[in-house]
Amino acid sequence: MYRRLSHWWPPFARGSRRSQEPGAALFQGLRIHLTLWYCGVLGAALILFGIALYLGTQYFLLTPIENDVADHAHEHVEQWLRFSPDRACPLRPFGPSFGQDFGPSEMVICFDRSGMLPLGENTTGLPSAFLSNSVAVAALQQGEPVGDVVDGGTEFGKIYRYAIVVQDSESGEPLGVVVAGESVQVQENVLSLLMLLLLSIGGVALLGAGLGGLFLANRALAPARLAWTNQQRFIADAAHELRTPLTLLRADAEVLLRHRGLLATEDATLLEDIVAETSHMTTLANNMLTLARLDSRPSHQEHEVVNLTEIAHAGVRRIQALTDQRNISIQEEAEEAVLVIGDPPLLEQAVLALLDNAIKYNRQGGQIILRTTLRENQALLEVCDTGIGIATEHLPHLGERFYRVDKARSRESGGTGLGLSIAQRIITAHGGQLTLSSVFGQGTTVTLALPLAYATIADGEKVFPLIIVPLPEQKM
């Protein structure tokens, strides 16, 4: 529906174009949340207003009738006590009695002290629902007047009944029950119509609020969208411009270190620090540039069919020297063909980021297992290490940019806190998701899940959160 509307309604057309802008998924979520909050607040206000209006109308429509019926019932009680039950409930069809103008819709019936209709009681013209002794029995049990509403059928509609116990003035014993009633169908019809109007108007108002909320959310987010775009452009430009001077600075320092014998010991140490810091800053600049490009990349990308097993094998080849240096063994467990649709360089970069973390936070002589499998129309790539693991309190923050569990160790190993963020961003851009589970002191497993090439075709960018699965600690 959204795509059809975008062809002819400008606001939706603009929204369709915005889906191609940087940060589209982020702002789409913000638009939805703002609209839902706006509709929720308006809906709550409409509900409170509707309840107040309905209850107020019900009170002003029904209270006069209830009071009128109660007055009539008390007058019949006085007739019972002053004369006899026959005078209070005469043998007659319902209607005006003894010249008292109670109205043509008044109904009166008398029950005995046990709540039953006396023999010979005239019930001509009275609906069976009105003759029910439930209200009379309730009045006898409670010892006070009781009112209720019954359905008198198509002829009478809803009937309000009021039952009052007739008590002996001397002994206080109950003599019987007088039940008076009057049709309230007209008032019930008015209330039903009011309810229908409230629901209809409220529904239309909420629909209008939803459309208006989307428009207002777009207007409100326009400055934030502009700031986001400028920030991403600045990060990309700054990272790009920093790479050249950092490369030159490192090259100059390395040239000077070639003549270490001519340098003082302190000068050589300073040059080594310069090389190390420029390498760290270069890595940081490259990561920032990668994230900026991923954030600003259009959601519809040109992908190709990729064998995830080959991507994993290429990552192992590139990381082999580092594993040998750390005396870490790496083992591949892979099926022959695990085909996905994606960008090979980006997928390889994601795999390298996961392998890099598995090496940095592993032990000397540790092990890494890289496994690619198929499961339920999904391609899975698992990176399991026997490293230090991750404490439970850090798990919710993994995937946040620049977040590092062990800042000192990350600094020593050249970590920037962006590797997992880059991997997550690449995977979500391919419609997949990243799952991480860890046992502190034993190791970490990161699972990369992507849709298989023959099961689905990428249709836009889907953002999935990083799922953290804490595992129970086990004894070593």
CSV table of C-alpha atoms in Angstrom, one decimal:
chain,number,residue,atom,x,y,z
A,1,MET,CA,0.0,0.0,0.0
A,2,TYR,CA,2.8,2.4,0.9
A,3,ARG,CA,4.5,1.8,-2.5
A,4,ARG,CA,1.2,2.5,-4.3
A,5,LEU,CA,0.6,5.7,-2.4
A,6,SER,CA,4.1,6.9,-3.0
A,7,HIS,CA,3.3,7.2,-6.7
A,8,TRP,CA,0.6,9.8,-6.4
A,9,TRP,CA,0.7,11.4,-2.9
A,10,PRO,CA,3.7,13.7,-2.4
A,11,PRO,CA,4.3,13.1,1.3
A,12,PHE,CA,4.6,9.4,0.7
A,13,ALA,CA,6.7,10.0,-2.3
A,14,ARG,CA,9.1,12.1,-0.2
A,15,GLY,CA,9.1,9.3,2.4
A,16,SER,CA,10.0,6.8,-0.3
A,17,ARG,CA,12.9,9.0,-1.4
A,18,ARG,CA,14.0,9.3,2.3
A,19,SER,CA,14.3,5.6,2.5
A,20,GLN,CA,17.4,5.9,0.3
A,21,GLU,CA,19.0,8.6,2.5
A,22,PRO,CA,21.7,8.0,5.1
A,23,GLY,CA,20.4,6.8,8.4
A,24,ALA,CA,17.0,5.9,6.8
A,25,ALA,CA,16.4,3.0,9.2
A,26,LEU,CA,17.2,5.1,12.3
A,27,PHE,CA,14.9,7.9,11.3
A,28,GLN,CA,12.2,5.6,10.1
A,29,GLY,CA,12.1,4.1,13.6
A,30,LEU,CA,12.0,7.5,15.2
A,31,ARG,CA,9.2,8.6,12.9
A,32,ILE,CA,7.2,5.5,13.9
A,33,HIS,CA,7.9,6.0,17.6
A,34,LEU,CA,6.9,9.7,17.5
A,35,THR,CA,3.7,8.9,15.6
A,36,LEU,CA,2.8,6.1,18.0
A,37,TRP,CA,3.3,8.4,21.0
A,38,TYR,CA,1.3,11.1,19.4
A,39,CYS,CA,-1.5,8.7,18.5
A,40,GLY,CA,-1.3,7.1,22.0
A,41,VAL,CA,-1.6,10.4,23.8
A,42,LEU,CA,-4.5,11.6,21.6
A,43,GLY,CA,-6.2,8.2,21.9
A,44,ALA,CA,-5.9,8.3,25.7
A,45,ALA,CA,-7.4,11.8,25.7
A,46,LEU,CA,-10.2,10.7,23.4
A,47,ILE,CA,-11.0,7.7,25.5
A,48,LEU,CA,-11.1,9.8,28.7
A,49,PHE,CA,-13.3,12.3,27.0
A,50,GLY,CA,-15.6,9.6,25.5
A,51,ILE,CA,-16.0,7.9,28.9
A,52,ALA,CA,-16.8,11.2,30.6
A,53,LEU,CA,-19.3,12.2,27.9
A,54,TYR,CA,-21.0,8.8,27.9
A,55,LEU,CA,-21.3,8.5,31.7
A,56,GLY,CA,-22.5,12.1,31.9
A,57,THR,CA,-25.1,11.6,29.2
A,58,GLN,CA,-26.2,8.3,30.8
A,59,TYR,CA,-26.6,10.0,34.2
A,60,PHE,CA,-28.7,12.9,32.9
A,61,LEU,CA,-30.9,10.6,30.8
A,62,LEU,CA,-31.5,7.7,33.2
A,63,THR,CA,-31.4,9.4,36.6
A,64,PRO,CA,-34.7,11.3,36.2
A,65,ILE,CA,-36.4,8.1,35.2
A,66,GLU,CA,-34.9,6.2,38.1
A,67,ASN,CA,-36.0,8.9,40.5
A,68,ASP,CA,-39.5,9.0,39.0
A,69,VAL,CA,-39.9,5.2,39.2
A,70,ALA,CA,-38.6,5.2,42.8
A,71,ASP,CA,-41.2,7.9,43.7
A,72,HIS,CA,-44.0,5.9,42.2
A,73,ALA,CA,-42.9,2.8,44.1
A,74,HIS,CA,-42.9,4.7,47.4
A,75,GLU,CA,-46.5,6.0,46.6
A,76,HIS,CA,-47.6,2.4,46.0
A,77,VAL,CA,-46.0,1.4,49.3
A,78,GLU,CA,-48.0,4.1,51.1
A,79,GLN,CA,-51.2,2.8,49.5
A,80,TRP,CA,-50.3,-0.7,50.7
A,81,LEU,CA,-49.8,0.5,54.3
A,82,ARG,CA,-52.8,2.9,54.3
A,83,PHE,CA,-55.3,0.7,52.6
A,84,SER,CA,-54.4,-2.8,51.4
A,85,PRO,CA,-52.3,-4.7,48.8
A,86,ASP,CA,-55.2,-4.6,46.5
A,87,ARG,CA,-55.2,-0.9,46.5
A,88,ALA,CA,-51.4,-0.8,45.9
A,89,CYS,CA,-51.5,-3.4,43.1
A,90,PRO,CA,-55.1,-3.5,41.8
A,91,LEU,CA,-56.4,-6.3,39.6
A,92,ARG,CA,-56.2,-4.3,36.4
A,93,PRO,CA,-54.1,-4.0,33.2
A,94,PHE,CA,-51.1,-1.8,33.7
A,95,GLY,CA,-51.6,1.9,33.1
A,96,PRO,CA,-53.0,4.8,35.1
A,97,SER,CA,-54.6,3.8,38.4
A,98,PHE,CA,-57.1,5.5,40.7
A,99,GLY,CA,-56.8,8.8,38.9
A,100,GLN,CA,-53.1,9.1,39.7
A,101,ASP,CA,-51.3,10.1,36.6
A,102,PHE,CA,-48.2,7.9,36.8
A,103,GLY,CA,-47.9,7.9,33.1
A,104,PRO,CA,-49.0,5.3,30.5
A,105,SER,CA,-45.6,3.5,30.6
A,106,GLU,CA,-45.7,2.8,34.3
A,107,MET,CA,-45.7,-0.8,35.4
A,108,VAL,CA,-46.4,-2.1,38.9
A,109,ILE,CA,-46.4,-5.6,40.4
A,110,CYS,CA,-46.6,-6.8,44.0
A,111,PHE,CA,-44.9,-9.8,45.5
A,112,ASP,CA,-45.6,-11.5,48.8
A,113,ARG,CA,-43.2,-11.7,51.7
A,114,SER,CA,-41.5,-14.8,50.2
A,115,GLY,CA,-40.9,-13.0,46.9
A,116,MET,CA,-43.5,-14.9,45.0
A,117,LEU,CA,-46.5,-13.6,42.9
A,118,PRO,CA,-49.8,-14.0,44.8
A,119,LEU,CA,-52.4,-16.2,43.2
A,120,GLY,CA,-54.8,-14.2,41.1
A,121,GLU,CA,-52.4,-11.4,40.6
A,122,ASN,CA,-53.3,-9.6,37.3
A,123,THR,CA,-50.3,-9.6,35.0
A,124,THR,CA,-52.1,-8.7,31.8
A,125,GLY,CA,-50.0,-6.8,29.4
A,126,LEU,CA,-46.8,-7.1,31.5
A,127,PRO,CA,-43.7,-8.6,29.9
A,128,SER,CA,-42.3,-11.8,31.4
A,129,ALA,CA,-38.9,-10.2,32.1
A,130,PHE,CA,-40.6,-7.6,34.3
A,131,LEU,CA,-42.5,-10.3,36.2
A,132,SER,CA,-39.3,-12.1,37.2
A,133,ASN,CA,-39.0,-12.2,41.0
A,134,SER,CA,-35.1,-11.8,41.0
A,135,VAL,CA,-35.2,-8.1,41.9
A,136,ALA,CA,-37.9,-8.8,44.6
A,137,VAL,CA,-35.8,-11.6,46.2
A,138,ALA,CA,-32.7,-9.4,46.1
A,139,ALA,CA,-34.6,-6.6,47.9
A,140,LEU,CA,-35.9,-9.0,50.6
A,141,GLN,CA,-32.4,-10.4,51.1
A,142,GLN,CA,-30.7,-7.0,51.3
A,143,GLY,CA,-33.5,-5.3,53.2
A,144,GLU,CA,-33.2,-2.2,51.0
A,145,PRO,CA,-34.4,-1.0,47.6
A,146,VAL,CA,-32.8,-2.6,44.6
A,147,GLY,CA,-32.9,-1.5,40.9
A,148,ASP,CA,-32.0,-3.3,37.7
A,149,VAL,CA,-32.6,-3.3,34.0
A,150,VAL,CA,-34.2,-6.1,32.1
A,151,ASP,CA,-35.1,-6.8,28.4
A,152,GLY,CA,-38.8,-6.6,27.8
A,153,GLY,CA,-38.7,-7.7,24.2
A,154,THR,CA,-39.4,-5.9,21.0
A,155,GLU,CA,-42.6,-4.2,22.4
A,156,PHE,CA,-41.1,-2.7,25.5
A,157,GLY,CA,-37.4,-2.8,25.0
A,158,LYS,CA,-35.2,-2.2,28.1
A,159,ILE,CA,-37.2,-1.7,31.3
A,160,TYR,CA,-35.8,-0.2,34.5
A,161,ARG,CA,-37.2,-1.9,37.6
A,162,TYR,CA,-37.2,-0.6,41.2
A,163,ALA,CA,-38.1,-3.0,44.1
A,164,ILE,CA,-38.8,-1.8,47.6
A,165,VAL,CA,-39.8,-3.9,50.6
A,166,VAL,CA,-43.1,-3.1,52.4
A,167,GLN,CA,-42.5,-3.4,56.1
A,168,ASP,CA,-45.1,-3.4,58.9
A,169,SER,CA,-45.0,-0.1,60.7
A,170,GLU,CA,-45.2,-1.7,64.1
A,171,SER,CA,-43.3,-5.0,64.0
A,172,GLY,CA,-41.0,-4.1,61.1
A,173,GLU,CA,-41.6,-7.5,59.5
A,174,PRO,CA,-41.7,-7.5,55.7
A,175,LEU,CA,-45.2,-7.7,54.2
A,176,GLY,CA,-44.3,-7.9,50.6
A,177,VAL,CA,-42.4,-6.2,47.8
A,178,VAL,CA,-43.6,-3.5,45.4
A,179,VAL,CA,-41.8,-3.5,42.0
A,180,ALA,CA,-42.3,-0.5,39.8
A,181,GLY,CA,-40.8,-0.1,36.3
A,182,GLU,CA,-40.7,2.0,33.2
A,183,SER,CA,-39.3,1.6,29.7
A,184,VAL,CA,-35.9,3.2,29.1
A,185,GLN,CA,-35.5,2.0,25.5
A,186,VAL,CA,-35.5,5.5,24.1
A,187,GLN,CA,-32.7,6.5,26.4
A,188,GLU,CA,-30.8,3.3,25.6
A,189,ASN,CA,-31.2,4.0,21.9
A,190,VAL,CA,-29.7,7.5,22.5
A,191,LEU,CA,-26.8,6.0,24.4
A,192,SER,CA,-26.2,3.4,21.7
A,193,LEU,CA,-26.1,6.1,19.1
A,194,LEU,CA,-23.8,8.2,21.2
A,195,MET,CA,-21.4,5.2,21.6
A,196,LEU,CA,-21.5,4.6,17.8
A,197,LEU,CA,-20.7,8.3,17.2
A,198,LEU,CA,-17.9,8.3,19.7
A,199,LEU,CA,-16.3,5.2,18.2
A,200,SER,CA,-16.7,6.4,14.7
A,201,ILE,CA,-15.4,9.9,15.4
A,202,GLY,CA,-12.6,8.5,17.6
A,203,GLY,CA,-11.5,6.1,14.9
A,204,VAL,CA,-11.4,8.9,12.2
A,205,ALA,CA,-9.6,11.2,14.6
A,206,LEU,CA,-7.0,8.5,15.3
A,207,LEU,CA,-6.5,7.9,11.6
A,208,GLY,CA,-6.1,11.6,11.0
A,209,ALA,CA,-3.8,11.8,14.0
A,210,GLY,CA,-1.6,9.0,12.5
A,211,LEU,CA,-1.3,10.7,9.1
A,212,GLY,CA,-0.8,14.1,10.8
A,213,GLY,CA,1.7,12.6,13.2
A,214,LEU,CA,3.8,11.2,10.3
A,215,PHE,CA,3.8,14.6,8.7
A,216,LEU,CA,4.7,16.4,12.0
A,217,ALA,CA,7.4,13.8,12.8
A,218,ASN,CA,8.9,14.3,9.3
A,219,ARG,CA,9.0,18.1,9.9
A,220,ALA,CA,10.4,17.7,13.4
A,221,LEU,CA,13.1,15.3,12.3
A,222,ALA,CA,14.2,17.4,9.3
A,223,PRO,CA,16.9,19.3,11.4
A,224,ALA,CA,18.1,16.0,13.0
A,225,ARG,CA,18.3,14.4,9.5
A,226,LEU,CA,20.3,17.3,8.2
A,227,ALA,CA,22.6,17.2,11.2
A,228,TRP,CA,23.0,13.4,10.8
A,229,THR,CA,23.9,13.8,7.1
A,230,ASN,CA,26.4,16.5,7.9
A,231,GLN,CA,28.0,14.4,10.7
A,232,GLN,CA,28.4,11.4,8.5
A,233,ARG,CA,29.9,13.5,5.7
A,234,PHE,CA,32.3,15.2,8.2
A,235,ILE,CA,33.3,11.8,9.7
A,236,ALA,CA,33.9,10.3,6.2
A,237,ASP,CA,35.8,13.4,5.0
A,238,ALA,CA,37.9,13.7,8.2
A,239,ALA,CA,38.8,10.0,8.2
A,240,HIS,CA,39.7,10.2,4.5
A,241,GLU,CA,41.9,13.2,5.0
A,242,LEU,CA,43.6,11.8,8.1
A,243,ARG,CA,44.8,8.7,6.3
A,244,THR,CA,47.3,10.4,4.0
A,245,PRO,CA,49.2,12.4,6.7
A,246,LEU,CA,49.1,9.4,9.1
A,247,THR,CA,50.6,7.2,6.4
A,248,LEU,CA,53.3,9.8,5.6
A,249,LEU,CA,54.1,10.2,9.3
A,250,ARG,CA,54.5,6.5,9.8
A,251,ALA,CA,56.6,6.1,6.7
A,252,ASP,CA,58.9,8.9,7.9
A,253,ALA,CA,59.3,7.3,11.3
A,254,GLU,CA,60.0,3.9,9.8
A,255,VAL,CA,62.7,5.5,7.5
A,256,LEU,CA,64.4,7.0,10.5
A,257,LEU,CA,64.3,3.7,12.3
A,258,ARG,CA,66.2,2.0,9.5
A,259,HIS,CA,69.2,3.9,10.8
A,260,ARG,CA,68.6,2.9,14.4
A,261,GLY,CA,72.4,2.7,15.0
A,262,LEU,CA,72.8,6.4,14.4
A,263,LEU,CA,70.1,7.3,16.9
A,264,ALA,CA,70.1,7.7,20.6
A,265,THR,CA,68.2,5.0,22.5
A,266,GLU,CA,65.5,7.5,23.7
A,267,ASP,CA,65.0,8.8,20.1
A,268,ALA,CA,64.6,5.3,18.7
A,269,THR,CA,62.0,4.5,21.4
A,270,LEU,CA,60.1,7.7,20.6
A,271,LEU,CA,60.1,6.8,16.9
A,272,GLU,CA,58.8,3.3,17.8
A,273,ASP,CA,56.0,4.9,19.8
A,274,ILE,CA,55.2,7.2,16.8
A,275,VAL,CA,54.9,4.1,14.5
A,276,ALA,CA,52.7,2.3,17.0
A,277,GLU,CA,50.4,5.3,17.5
A,278,THR,CA,50.1,6.2,13.8
A,279,SER,CA,49.2,2.5,13.1
A,280,HIS,CA,46.5,2.7,15.8
A,281,MET,CA,45.2,6.0,14.4
A,282,THR,CA,45.3,4.7,10.8
A,283,THR,CA,43.2,1.7,11.9
A,284,LEU,CA,40.8,4.0,13.7
A,285,ALA,CA,40.5,6.3,10.7
A,286,ASN,CA,39.9,3.3,8.4
A,287,ASN,CA,37.2,1.9,10.7
A,288,MET,CA,35.5,5.3,11.0
A,289,LEU,CA,35.5,5.7,7.2
A,290,THR,CA,34.1,2.2,6.8
A,291,LEU,CA,31.2,2.9,9.2
A,292,ALA,CA,30.5,6.3,7.6
A,293,ARG,CA,30.3,4.7,4.2
A,294,LEU,CA,28.1,1.9,5.5
A,295,ASP,CA,25.7,4.4,7.2
A,296,SER,CA,25.5,6.6,4.0
A,297,ARG,CA,25.3,3.7,1.5
A,298,PRO,CA,21.9,3.5,-0.2
A,299,SER,CA,19.7,0.7,1.0
A,300,HIS,CA,19.4,-0.9,-2.4
A,301,GLN,CA,22.8,-2.3,-3.4
A,302,GLU,CA,24.1,-4.3,-6.2
A,303,HIS,CA,24.9,-7.7,-4.7
A,304,GLU,CA,26.1,-11.0,-6.2
A,305,VAL,CA,25.9,-14.7,-5.3
A,306,VAL,CA,28.7,-15.4,-2.9
A,307,ASN,CA,30.0,-18.7,-1.4
A,308,LEU,CA,30.3,-18.0,2.3
A,309,THR,CA,32.7,-20.9,2.7
A,310,GLU,CA,35.2,-19.3,0.3
A,311,ILE,CA,34.8,-15.9,2.2
A,312,ALA,CA,35.6,-17.7,5.4
A,313,HIS,CA,38.6,-19.5,3.9
A,314,ALA,CA,39.9,-16.2,2.5
A,315,GLY,CA,39.7,-14.6,5.9
A,316,VAL,CA,41.6,-17.5,7.5
A,317,ARG,CA,44.4,-17.0,4.9
A,318,ARG,CA,44.7,-13.3,5.6
A,319,ILE,CA,44.7,-13.9,9.4
A,320,GLN,CA,47.1,-16.8,9.4
A,321,ALA,CA,50.3,-14.9,10.1
A,322,LEU,CA,48.8,-13.3,13.1
A,323,THR,CA,47.6,-16.6,14.5
A,324,ASP,CA,51.0,-18.1,14.0
A,325,GLN,CA,52.6,-15.1,15.8
A,326,ARG,CA,50.3,-15.7,18.8
A,327,ASN,CA,50.7,-19.5,18.6
A,328,ILE,CA,46.9,-19.9,18.1
A,329,SER,CA,45.6,-22.7,16.1
A,330,ILE,CA,42.7,-22.1,13.8
A,331,GLN,CA,40.4,-24.9,12.5
A,332,GLU,CA,38.0,-24.7,9.6
A,333,GLU,CA,34.7,-26.7,9.5
A,334,ALA,CA,32.8,-25.9,6.4
A,335,GLU,CA,30.3,-27.3,3.9
A,336,GLU,CA,31.3,-27.1,0.3
A,337,ALA,CA,28.7,-24.5,-0.9
A,338,VAL,CA,26.9,-22.1,1.4
A,339,LEU,CA,25.6,-19.5,-1.1
A,340,VAL,CA,24.3,-16.1,0.0
A,341,ILE,CA,23.7,-12.8,-1.8
A,342,GLY,CA,26.0,-10.0,-0.8
A,343,ASP,CA,29.0,-7.8,-1.3
A,344,PRO,CA,32.2,-10.1,-1.1
A,345,PRO,CA,34.6,-7.4,0.2
A,346,LEU,CA,32.2,-6.3,2.9
A,347,LEU,CA,31.4,-9.9,4.0
A,348,GLU,CA,35.1,-10.7,4.1
A,349,GLN,CA,35.7,-7.5,6.2
A,350,ALA,CA,33.0,-8.7,8.7
A,351,VAL,CA,34.6,-12.1,8.9
A,352,LEU,CA,38.1,-10.5,9.5
A,353,ALA,CA,36.7,-8.3,12.2
A,354,LEU,CA,35.3,-11.4,14.1
A,355,LEU,CA,38.5,-13.3,13.6
A,356,ASP,CA,40.6,-10.3,14.7
A,357,ASN,CA,38.6,-10.1,18.0
A,358,ALA,CA,38.9,-13.9,18.5
A,359,ILE,CA,42.7,-13.5,18.2
A,360,LYS,CA,43.1,-10.4,20.4
A,361,TYR,CA,41.1,-11.8,23.3
A,362,ASN,CA,42.4,-15.3,23.1
A,363,ARG,CA,45.1,-17.0,25.1
A,364,GLN,CA,48.6,-17.9,24.0
A,365,GLY,CA,48.3,-21.4,22.5
A,366,GLY,CA,44.5,-21.0,22.3
A,367,GLN,CA,42.2,-22.3,19.5
A,368,ILE,CA,39.7,-20.8,17.1
A,369,ILE,CA,37.1,-22.8,15.2
A,370,LEU,CA,35.5,-21.2,12.1
A,371,ARG,CA,32.4,-23.1,11.1
A,372,THR,CA,30.0,-22.6,8.1
A,373,THR,CA,26.8,-24.6,8.0
A,374,LEU,CA,23.3,-24.5,6.6
A,375,ARG,CA,20.2,-24.4,8.8
A,376,GLU,CA,16.5,-23.7,7.9
A,377,ASN,CA,17.1,-21.5,4.8
A,378,GLN,CA,20.0,-19.7,6.6
A,379,ALA,CA,23.7,-19.7,6.1
A,380,LEU,CA,25.5,-19.7,9.5
A,381,LEU,CA,29.1,-18.7,10.1
A,382,GLU,CA,30.4,-19.3,13.6
A,383,VAL,CA,33.6,-18.1,15.2
A,384,CYS,CA,34.4,-19.9,18.4
A,385,ASP,CA,37.4,-19.1,20.5
A,386,THR,CA,38.9,-20.4,23.8
A,387,GLY,CA,39.7,-16.9,25.0
A,388,ILE,CA,39.0,-14.9,28.2
A,389,GLY,CA,35.3,-14.6,27.5
A,390,ILE,CA,33.1,-11.7,28.4
A,391,ALA,CA,31.6,-10.8,31.8
A,392,THR,CA,27.8,-10.7,32.0
A,393,GLU,CA,27.7,-6.9,32.8
A,394,HIS,CA,29.3,-6.1,29.4
A,395,LEU,CA,27.1,-8.2,27.2
A,396,PRO,CA,24.3,-5.6,26.8
A,397,HIS,CA,26.8,-3.0,25.5
A,398,LEU,CA,28.5,-5.2,22.9
A,399,GLY,CA,28.0,-3.7,19.4
A,400,GLU,CA,28.0,-0.1,20.6
A,401,ARG,CA,30.6,1.9,18.8
A,402,PHE,CA,33.9,2.5,20.7
A,403,TYR,CA,32.8,0.2,23.5
A,404,ARG,CA,35.7,-2.0,24.8
A,405,VAL,CA,35.4,-4.6,27.5
A,406,ASP,CA,39.0,-4.4,28.6
A,407,LYS,CA,40.2,-0.9,27.6
A,408,ALA,CA,43.8,-1.5,28.6
A,409,ARG,CA,44.1,-4.8,26.7
A,410,SER,CA,42.3,-3.4,23.7
A,411,ARG,CA,44.7,-0.5,23.6
A,412,GLU,CA,47.7,-2.8,23.8
A,413,SER,CA,46.4,-5.1,21.0
A,414,GLY,CA,45.4,-2.1,18.8
A,415,GLY,CA,41.7,-2.4,19.3
A,416,THR,CA,39.4,0.6,18.6
A,417,GLY,CA,36.1,-0.8,19.8
A,418,LEU,CA,34.7,-0.6,16.3
A,419,GLY,CA,35.3,-4.1,14.9
A,420,LEU,CA,32.1,-5.7,16.2
A,421,SER,CA,30.1,-2.6,15.2
A,422,ILE,CA,31.4,-2.8,11.7
A,423,ALA,CA,30.6,-6.5,11.5
A,424,GLN,CA,27.1,-6.0,12.8
A,425,ARG,CA,26.5,-3.1,10.4
A,426,ILE,CA,27.7,-5.1,7.5
A,427,ILE,CA,25.5,-8.1,8.4
A,428,THR,CA,22.4,-6.0,9.0
A,429,ALA,CA,22.9,-4.3,5.6
A,430,HIS,CA,22.7,-7.8,4.1
A,431,GLY,CA,19.5,-8.7,5.9
A,432,GLY,CA,21.1,-11.0,8.5
A,433,GLN,CA,21.8,-10.9,12.2
A,434,LEU,CA,24.7,-11.3,14.6
A,435,THR,CA,24.4,-13.4,17.7
A,436,LEU,CA,26.9,-13.5,20.5
A,437,SER,CA,27.2,-15.9,23.4
A,438,SER,CA,30.1,-16.0,26.0
A,439,VAL,CA,31.2,-17.8,29.1
A,440,PHE,CA,33.5,-15.7,31.2
A,441,GLY,CA,36.9,-17.3,31.4
A,442,GLN,CA,36.1,-20.0,28.8
A,443,GLY,CA,35.5,-18.3,25.5
A,444,THR,CA,33.1,-16.6,23.1
A,445,THR,CA,31.0,-17.7,20.1
A,446,VAL,CA,29.8,-15.3,17.5
A,447,THR,CA,27.3,-16.5,15.0
A,448,LEU,CA,26.7,-14.7,11.7
A,449,ALA,CA,23.4,-15.6,10.1
A,450,LEU,CA,22.5,-14.7,6.5
A,451,PRO,CA,19.6,-15.7,4.2
A,452,LEU,CA,20.5,-18.3,1.6
A,453,ALA,CA,20.7,-17.2,-2.0
A,454,TYR,CA,18.0,-19.5,-3.2
A,455,ALA,CA,15.6,-18.8,-0.2
A,456,THR,CA,15.3,-15.0,-0.5
A,457,ILE,CA,16.4,-12.0,-2.5
A,458,ALA,CA,17.6,-8.9,-0.7
A,459,ASP,CA,14.8,-6.3,-0.7
A,460,GLY,CA,16.1,-3.2,1.0
A,461,GLU,CA,18.0,-2.7,4.2
A,462,LYS,CA,16.7,-4.5,7.3
A,463,VAL,CA,18.2,-3.6,10.6
A,464,PHE,CA,18.3,-6.3,13.3
A,465,PRO,CA,19.7,-5.8,16.7
A,466,LEU,CA,22.7,-7.6,18.1
A,467,ILE,CA,21.4,-10.5,20.1
A,468,ILE,CA,23.3,-11.4,23.2
A,469,VAL,CA,22.9,-14.9,24.7
A,470,PRO,CA,24.5,-15.1,28.1
A,471,LEU,CA,25.5,-18.7,29.0
A,472,PRO,CA,25.9,-20.2,32.5
A,473,GLU,CA,29.4,-20.2,33.8
A,474,GLN,CA,30.9,-23.6,33.9
A,475,LYS,CA,33.8,-25.0,35.9
A,476,MET,CA,37.1,-25.2,34.1
